[in-house]
Short mmCIF file of C-alpha atoms in Angstrom, two decimals:
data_model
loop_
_atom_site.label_atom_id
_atom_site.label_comp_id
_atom_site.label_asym_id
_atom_site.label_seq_id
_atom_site.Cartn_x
_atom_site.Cartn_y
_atom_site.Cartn_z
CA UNK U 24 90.61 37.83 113.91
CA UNK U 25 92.70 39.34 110.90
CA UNK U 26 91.43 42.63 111.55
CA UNK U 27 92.67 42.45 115.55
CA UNK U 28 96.39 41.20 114.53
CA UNK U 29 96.45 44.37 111.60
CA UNK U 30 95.26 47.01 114.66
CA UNK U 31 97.80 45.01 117.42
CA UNK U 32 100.28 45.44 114.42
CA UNK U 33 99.67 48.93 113.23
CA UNK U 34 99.61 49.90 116.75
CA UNK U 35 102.94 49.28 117.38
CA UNK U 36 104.45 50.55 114.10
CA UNK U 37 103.37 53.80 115.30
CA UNK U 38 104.55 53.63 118.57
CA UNK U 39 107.84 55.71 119.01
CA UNK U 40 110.94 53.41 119.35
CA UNK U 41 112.24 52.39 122.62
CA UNK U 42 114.13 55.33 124.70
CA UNK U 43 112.90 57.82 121.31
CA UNK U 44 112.34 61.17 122.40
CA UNK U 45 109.80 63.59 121.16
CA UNK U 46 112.17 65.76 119.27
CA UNK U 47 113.05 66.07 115.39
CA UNK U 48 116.65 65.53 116.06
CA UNK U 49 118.62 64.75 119.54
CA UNK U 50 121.99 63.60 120.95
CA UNK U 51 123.32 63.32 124.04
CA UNK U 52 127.41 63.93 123.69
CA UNK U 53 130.54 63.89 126.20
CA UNK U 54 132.17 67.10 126.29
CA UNK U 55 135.12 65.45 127.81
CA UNK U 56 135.60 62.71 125.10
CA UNK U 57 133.46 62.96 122.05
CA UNK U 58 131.32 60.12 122.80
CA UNK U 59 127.69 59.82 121.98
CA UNK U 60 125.43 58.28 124.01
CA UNK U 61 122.00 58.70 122.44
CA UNK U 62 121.23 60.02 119.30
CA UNK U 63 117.69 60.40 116.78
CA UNK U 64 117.97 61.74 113.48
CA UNK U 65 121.27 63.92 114.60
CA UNK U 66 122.37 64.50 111.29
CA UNK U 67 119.46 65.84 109.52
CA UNK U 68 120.31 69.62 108.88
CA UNK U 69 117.31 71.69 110.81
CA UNK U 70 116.92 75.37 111.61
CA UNK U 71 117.98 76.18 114.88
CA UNK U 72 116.65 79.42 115.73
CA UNK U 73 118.61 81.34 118.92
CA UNK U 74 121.10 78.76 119.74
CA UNK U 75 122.69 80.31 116.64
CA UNK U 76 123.96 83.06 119.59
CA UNK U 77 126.08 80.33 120.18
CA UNK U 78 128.13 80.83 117.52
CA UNK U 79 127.94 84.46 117.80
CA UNK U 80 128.98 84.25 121.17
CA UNK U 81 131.99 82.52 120.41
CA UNK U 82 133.20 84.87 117.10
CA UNK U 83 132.73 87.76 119.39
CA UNK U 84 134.90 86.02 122.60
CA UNK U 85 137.45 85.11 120.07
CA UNK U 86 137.75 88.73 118.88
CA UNK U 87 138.77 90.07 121.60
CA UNK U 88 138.55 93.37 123.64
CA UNK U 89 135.31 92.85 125.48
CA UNK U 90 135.66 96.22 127.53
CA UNK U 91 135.58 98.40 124.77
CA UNK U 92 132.31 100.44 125.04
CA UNK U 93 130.43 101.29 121.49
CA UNK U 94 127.42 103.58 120.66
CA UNK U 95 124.37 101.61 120.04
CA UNK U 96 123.61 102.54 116.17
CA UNK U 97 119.27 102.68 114.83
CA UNK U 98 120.04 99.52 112.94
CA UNK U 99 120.79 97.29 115.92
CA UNK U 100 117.75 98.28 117.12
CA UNK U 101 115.33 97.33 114.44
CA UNK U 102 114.89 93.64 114.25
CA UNK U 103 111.88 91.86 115.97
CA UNK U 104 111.48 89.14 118.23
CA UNK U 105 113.51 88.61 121.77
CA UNK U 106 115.50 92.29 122.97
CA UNK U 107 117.58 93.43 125.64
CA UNK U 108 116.04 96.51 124.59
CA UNK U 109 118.95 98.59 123.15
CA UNK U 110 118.24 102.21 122.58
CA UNK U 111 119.91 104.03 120.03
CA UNK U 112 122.68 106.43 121.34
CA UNK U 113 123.09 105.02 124.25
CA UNK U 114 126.51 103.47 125.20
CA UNK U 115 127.37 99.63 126.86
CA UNK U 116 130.35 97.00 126.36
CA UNK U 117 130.53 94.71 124.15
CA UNK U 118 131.20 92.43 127.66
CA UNK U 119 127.92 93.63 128.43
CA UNK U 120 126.19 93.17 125.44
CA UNK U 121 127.44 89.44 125.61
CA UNK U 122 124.93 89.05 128.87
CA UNK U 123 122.14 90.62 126.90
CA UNK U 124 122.60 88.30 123.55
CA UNK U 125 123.23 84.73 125.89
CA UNK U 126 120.83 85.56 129.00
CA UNK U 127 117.97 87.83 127.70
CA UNK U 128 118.29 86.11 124.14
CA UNK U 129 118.34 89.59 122.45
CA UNK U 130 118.43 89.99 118.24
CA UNK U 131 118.82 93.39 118.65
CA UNK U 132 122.21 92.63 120.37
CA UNK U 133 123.25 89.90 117.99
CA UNK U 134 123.03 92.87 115.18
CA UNK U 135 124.97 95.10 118.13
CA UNK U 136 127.69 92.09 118.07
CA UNK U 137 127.66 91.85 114.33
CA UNK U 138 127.76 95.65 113.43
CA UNK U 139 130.92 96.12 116.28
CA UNK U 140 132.60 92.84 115.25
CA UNK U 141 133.36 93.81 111.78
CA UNK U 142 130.26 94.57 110.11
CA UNK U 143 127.37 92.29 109.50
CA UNK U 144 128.03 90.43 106.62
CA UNK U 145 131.84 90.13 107.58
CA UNK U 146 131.18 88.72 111.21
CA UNK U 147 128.73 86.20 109.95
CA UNK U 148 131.34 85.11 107.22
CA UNK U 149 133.64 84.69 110.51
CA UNK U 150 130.74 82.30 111.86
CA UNK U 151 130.99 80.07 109.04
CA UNK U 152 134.94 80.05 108.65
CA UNK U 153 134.78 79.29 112.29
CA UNK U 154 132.05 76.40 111.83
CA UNK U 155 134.48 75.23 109.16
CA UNK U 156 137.71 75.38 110.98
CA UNK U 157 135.49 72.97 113.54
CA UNK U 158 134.62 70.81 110.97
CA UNK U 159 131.07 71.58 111.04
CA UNK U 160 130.33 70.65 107.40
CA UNK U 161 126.46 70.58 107.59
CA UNK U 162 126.14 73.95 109.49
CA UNK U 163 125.74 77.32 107.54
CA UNK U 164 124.52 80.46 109.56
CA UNK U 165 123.08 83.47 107.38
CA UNK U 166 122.70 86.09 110.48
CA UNK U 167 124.13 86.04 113.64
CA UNK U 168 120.62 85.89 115.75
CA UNK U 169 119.01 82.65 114.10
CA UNK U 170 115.67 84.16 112.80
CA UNK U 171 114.24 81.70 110.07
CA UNK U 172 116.26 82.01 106.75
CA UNK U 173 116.41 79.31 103.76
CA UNK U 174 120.03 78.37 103.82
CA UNK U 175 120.59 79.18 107.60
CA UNK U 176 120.93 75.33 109.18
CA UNK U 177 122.58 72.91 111.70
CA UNK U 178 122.47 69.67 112.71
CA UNK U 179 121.79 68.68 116.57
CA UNK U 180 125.53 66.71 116.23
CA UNK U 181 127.36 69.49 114.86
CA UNK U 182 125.68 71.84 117.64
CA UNK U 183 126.81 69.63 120.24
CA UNK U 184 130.19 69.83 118.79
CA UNK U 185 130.13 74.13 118.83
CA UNK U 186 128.33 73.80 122.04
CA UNK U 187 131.31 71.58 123.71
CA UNK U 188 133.94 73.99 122.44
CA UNK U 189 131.68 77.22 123.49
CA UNK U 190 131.97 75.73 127.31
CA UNK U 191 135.73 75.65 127.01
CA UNK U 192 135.40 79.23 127.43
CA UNK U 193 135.50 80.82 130.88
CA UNK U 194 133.44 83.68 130.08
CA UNK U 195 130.83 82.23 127.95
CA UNK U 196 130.15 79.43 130.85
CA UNK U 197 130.30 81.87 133.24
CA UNK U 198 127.64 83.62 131.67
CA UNK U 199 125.45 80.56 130.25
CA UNK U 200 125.76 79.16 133.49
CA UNK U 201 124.33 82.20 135.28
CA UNK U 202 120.62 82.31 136.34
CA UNK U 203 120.38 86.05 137.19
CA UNK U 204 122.70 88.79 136.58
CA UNK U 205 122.72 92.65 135.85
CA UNK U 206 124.46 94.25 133.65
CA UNK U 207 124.25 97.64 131.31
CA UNK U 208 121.36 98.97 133.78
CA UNK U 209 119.26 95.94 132.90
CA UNK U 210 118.27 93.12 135.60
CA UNK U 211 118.44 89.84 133.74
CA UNK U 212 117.33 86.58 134.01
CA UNK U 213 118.63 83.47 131.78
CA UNK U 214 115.56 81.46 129.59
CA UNK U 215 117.42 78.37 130.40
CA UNK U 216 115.14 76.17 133.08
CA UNK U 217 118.10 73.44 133.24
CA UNK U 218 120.24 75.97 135.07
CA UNK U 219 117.33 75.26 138.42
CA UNK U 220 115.63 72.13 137.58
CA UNK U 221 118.27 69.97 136.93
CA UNK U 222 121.38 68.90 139.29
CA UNK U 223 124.21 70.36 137.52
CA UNK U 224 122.98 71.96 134.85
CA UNK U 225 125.69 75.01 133.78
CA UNK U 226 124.62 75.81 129.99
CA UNK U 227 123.85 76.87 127.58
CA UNK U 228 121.32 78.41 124.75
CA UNK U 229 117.38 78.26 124.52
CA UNK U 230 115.76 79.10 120.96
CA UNK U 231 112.40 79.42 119.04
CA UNK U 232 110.70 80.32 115.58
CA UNK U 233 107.34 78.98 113.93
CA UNK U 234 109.67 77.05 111.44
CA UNK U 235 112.38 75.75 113.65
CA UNK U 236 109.93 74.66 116.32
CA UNK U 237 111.52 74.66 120.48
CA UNK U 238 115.33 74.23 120.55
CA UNK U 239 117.65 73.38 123.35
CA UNK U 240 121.26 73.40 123.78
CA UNK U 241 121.35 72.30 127.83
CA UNK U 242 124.80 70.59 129.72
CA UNK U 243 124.84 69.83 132.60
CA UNK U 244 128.40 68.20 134.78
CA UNK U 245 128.49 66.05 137.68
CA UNK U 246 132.08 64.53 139.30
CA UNK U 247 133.83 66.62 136.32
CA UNK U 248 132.06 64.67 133.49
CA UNK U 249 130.49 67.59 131.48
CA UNK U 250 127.48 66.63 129.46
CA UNK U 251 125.70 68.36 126.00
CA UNK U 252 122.27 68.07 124.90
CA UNK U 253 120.92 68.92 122.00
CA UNK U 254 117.44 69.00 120.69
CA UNK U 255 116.17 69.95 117.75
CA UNK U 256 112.09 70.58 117.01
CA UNK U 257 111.26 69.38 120.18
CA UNK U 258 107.57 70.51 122.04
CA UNK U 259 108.83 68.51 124.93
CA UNK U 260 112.14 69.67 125.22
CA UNK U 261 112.76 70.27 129.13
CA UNK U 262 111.69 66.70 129.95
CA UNK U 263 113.38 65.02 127.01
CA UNK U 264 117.04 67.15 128.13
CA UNK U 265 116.29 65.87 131.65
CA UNK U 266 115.50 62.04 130.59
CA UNK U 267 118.58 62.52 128.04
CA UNK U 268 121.03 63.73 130.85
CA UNK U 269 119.98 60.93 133.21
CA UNK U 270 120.69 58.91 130.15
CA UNK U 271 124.11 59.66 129.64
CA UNK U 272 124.84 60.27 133.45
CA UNK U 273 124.56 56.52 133.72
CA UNK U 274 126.99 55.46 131.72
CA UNK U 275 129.40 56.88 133.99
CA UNK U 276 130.62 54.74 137.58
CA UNK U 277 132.64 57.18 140.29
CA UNK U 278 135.65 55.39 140.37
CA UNK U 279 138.49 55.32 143.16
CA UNK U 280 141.73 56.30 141.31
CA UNK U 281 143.96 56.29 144.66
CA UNK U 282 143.50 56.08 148.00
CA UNK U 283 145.49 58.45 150.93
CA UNK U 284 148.79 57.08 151.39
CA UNK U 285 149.18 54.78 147.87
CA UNK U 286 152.53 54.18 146.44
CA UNK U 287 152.33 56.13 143.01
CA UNK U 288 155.84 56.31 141.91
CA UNK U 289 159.32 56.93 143.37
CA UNK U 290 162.26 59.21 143.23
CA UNK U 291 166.12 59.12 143.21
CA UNK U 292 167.56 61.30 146.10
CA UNK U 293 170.78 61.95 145.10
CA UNK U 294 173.56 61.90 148.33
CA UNK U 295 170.97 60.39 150.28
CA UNK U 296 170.34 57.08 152.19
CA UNK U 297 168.23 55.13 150.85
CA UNK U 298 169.36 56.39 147.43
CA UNK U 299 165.39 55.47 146.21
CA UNK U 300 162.48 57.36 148.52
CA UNK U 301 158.78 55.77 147.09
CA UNK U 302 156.31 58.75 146.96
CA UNK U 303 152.92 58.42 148.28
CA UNK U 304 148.93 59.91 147.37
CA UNK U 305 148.30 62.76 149.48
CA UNK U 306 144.47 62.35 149.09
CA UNK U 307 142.31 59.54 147.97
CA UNK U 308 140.71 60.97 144.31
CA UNK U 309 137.77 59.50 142.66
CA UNK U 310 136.51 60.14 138.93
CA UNK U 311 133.23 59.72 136.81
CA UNK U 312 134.32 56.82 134.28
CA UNK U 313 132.78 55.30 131.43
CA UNK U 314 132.63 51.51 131.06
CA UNK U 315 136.91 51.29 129.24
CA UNK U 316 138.22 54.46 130.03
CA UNK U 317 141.66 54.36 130.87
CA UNK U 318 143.06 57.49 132.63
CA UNK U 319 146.54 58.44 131.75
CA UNK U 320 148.48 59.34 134.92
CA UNK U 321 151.42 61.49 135.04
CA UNK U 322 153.80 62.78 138.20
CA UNK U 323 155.24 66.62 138.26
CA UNK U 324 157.63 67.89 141.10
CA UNK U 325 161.00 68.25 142.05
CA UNK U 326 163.24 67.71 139.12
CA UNK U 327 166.37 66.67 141.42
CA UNK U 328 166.04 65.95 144.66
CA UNK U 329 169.20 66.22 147.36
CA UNK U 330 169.27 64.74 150.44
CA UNK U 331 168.66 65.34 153.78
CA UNK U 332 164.50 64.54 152.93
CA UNK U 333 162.07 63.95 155.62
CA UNK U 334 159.10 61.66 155.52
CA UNK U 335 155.77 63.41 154.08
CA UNK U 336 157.59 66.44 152.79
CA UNK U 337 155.74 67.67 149.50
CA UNK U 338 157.29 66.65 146.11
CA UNK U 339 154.52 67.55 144.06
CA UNK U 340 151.73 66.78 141.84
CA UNK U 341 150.10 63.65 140.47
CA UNK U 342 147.20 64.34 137.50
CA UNK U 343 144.74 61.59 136.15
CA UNK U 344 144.33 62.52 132.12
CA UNK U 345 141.39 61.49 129.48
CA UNK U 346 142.60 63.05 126.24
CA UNK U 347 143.99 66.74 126.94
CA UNK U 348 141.29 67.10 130.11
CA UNK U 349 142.48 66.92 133.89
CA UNK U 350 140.00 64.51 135.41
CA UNK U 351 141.58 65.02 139.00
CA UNK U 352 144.19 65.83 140.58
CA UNK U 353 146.34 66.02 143.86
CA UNK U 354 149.22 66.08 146.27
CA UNK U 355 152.43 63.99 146.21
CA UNK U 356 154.56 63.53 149.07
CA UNK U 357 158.23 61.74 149.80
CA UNK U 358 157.19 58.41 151.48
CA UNK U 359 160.68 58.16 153.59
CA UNK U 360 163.60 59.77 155.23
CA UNK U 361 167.01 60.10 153.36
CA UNK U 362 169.68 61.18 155.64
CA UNK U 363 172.83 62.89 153.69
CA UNK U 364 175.58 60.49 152.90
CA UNK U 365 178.64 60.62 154.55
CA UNK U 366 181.28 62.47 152.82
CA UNK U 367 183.59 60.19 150.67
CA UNK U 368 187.75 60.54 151.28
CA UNK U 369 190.14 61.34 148.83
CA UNK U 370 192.69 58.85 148.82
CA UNK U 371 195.48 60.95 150.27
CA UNK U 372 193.22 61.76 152.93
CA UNK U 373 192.61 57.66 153.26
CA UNK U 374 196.37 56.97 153.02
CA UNK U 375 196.73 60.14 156.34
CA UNK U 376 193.89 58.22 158.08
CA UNK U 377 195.63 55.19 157.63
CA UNK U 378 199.15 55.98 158.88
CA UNK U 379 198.02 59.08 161.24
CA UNK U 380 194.88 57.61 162.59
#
């Protein structure tokens, strides 16, 4: 009997804990707000292999000058593992070579990236000011294409975090979010399965070495809510980011905000009556909310308004806030008529009314 309760109790010391996924390290993290909503081992600092391009990615964006074409030089060229197949002499924009490092994963132009943005060493010192200025304390990159090196780490948290700030960018999500594209002659076609297997996916990095096992930077936004996922070691990794996103995709309830024709505010018309007009929701708007979040609302339009003013005329805009993100956002119209007042008398021209009719 002993020996039965030891197995029944050994056998669930090694099961995985509830909702664990098969990854080293994982979290599940709100663009919008900052919150985490699942998260294993997220601060344990792991190799990351290609999502590294991230970073390089977003040194290069920040830069500047994406147009400028450069002459592919032999030492982009020779690094192994994933290429978009750079030859030497030939010519391409560093726009271009963007697709090739994010989409076709490509070392060789990570090295093109480095070599243009300053010179090797130089742009990857830019990588780790930048992971510094983002308060990425337990991140340190040693080359710009994430090939295995012994001081060359992140942490699944601290790549959400660069991962949330890379998607502010319109270019980088344009091209993350892309599932084919062609560009310097070559057709492409992004590594990231999310993109067609999962609704919304729009992002962002796949990576693999021996050492830092499979590694997945996926997001994914539904009703404006924008999602990151991180794993880190993970030989499941396309089923754990689709469990993950459906994890944090329920936190959220699509909320009615307004409804067509709600009183949102009012407005002074100045010379008119009424002098007060209320101003009404063009549109009914609904949001994604977590369980306590409090949209701030604020009103832009006319900053005086004169009379005459006709019922449903525009006045402007109404925007529903969390943090510094627009969450929705519509019409505002003038819920009234105001006709003009009628001109006021000077009191010599009361006195002539008075004693000339």
């Amino acid at each position: 009997m002993k020996r039965i309760v030891c197995a029944v109790l050994l056998l669930f010391m090694l099961l995985p804990a509830a909702g664990a996924v098969s990854a080293k390290s994982a979290i599940v993290l709100d663009a919008l707000t900052g919150a985490v909503y699942f998260e294993q081992n997220a601060d344990e600092q792991l190799p990351m292999a290609s999502t590294t391009k991230i970073m390089t990615a977003v040194v290069t964006l920040e830069n500047g000058d994406l147009d400028r074409e450069y002459e592919v030089k032999r030492e982009y060229t020779l690094v192994e593992g994933t290429s978009m197949s750079l030859r030497e002499g030939e010519t391409l924009t560093i726009h271009d070579t963007l697709w090739g490092l994010l989409m076709l994963s490509g070392n060789d132009a990570a090295l093109a990236l480095a070599g243009e943005g300053g010179g090797a060493d130089n742009f990857v010192a830019k990588m780790n000011a930048k992971a510094r200025e983002l308060g990425l304390e337990n991140t340190h990159f040693d080359n710009p294409h994430g090939l295995d090196s012994a001081t060359h780490y992140t942490t699944a948290r601290e790549l959400a975090i660069l991962a949330a700030y890379a998607m502010k960018n319109e270019t980088f999500r344009e091209i993350v979010s892309t599932v084919s594209h062609t560009a310097a002659g070559r057709d492409m076609a992004n590594h990231n399965k999310m993109l067609v297997n999962y609704e919304g996916g729009c992002g962002v990095k796949t990576g693999y070495t021996r050492r830092a096992g499979r590694c997945l930077v996926s997001a994914a936004e539904r009703g404006g809510r924008l999602l990151i996922v991180v794993t880190l070691n993970d030989p499941d990794d396309w089923n754990d980011h689709a469990e993950l996103l459906d994890l944090g995709f329920s936190r959220f309830t699509e909320t009615t905000l307004q409804t067509a024709g709600d009183e949102v505010g009012a407005c002074t018309v100045y010379g008119g009556l009424p002098e007060v007009l209320p101003l009404l929701a063009g549109e009914t708007l609904t949001a994604m909310l977590a369980d306590g979040e409090q949209p701030r609302v604020s009103l832009s339009g006319r900053r005086f308004t004169y009379a005459p003013i006709f019922n449903s005329a525009y006045f402007g805009q109404i925007e529903y806030r969390i943090g510094d993100a627009v969450i929705a956002r519509g019409n505002v119209a003038y819920g009234g008529d105001a006709a003009r007042q009628p001109e006021r008398l000077t009191l010599w021209e009361r006195l002539m009314q008075f004693l000339f009719g």
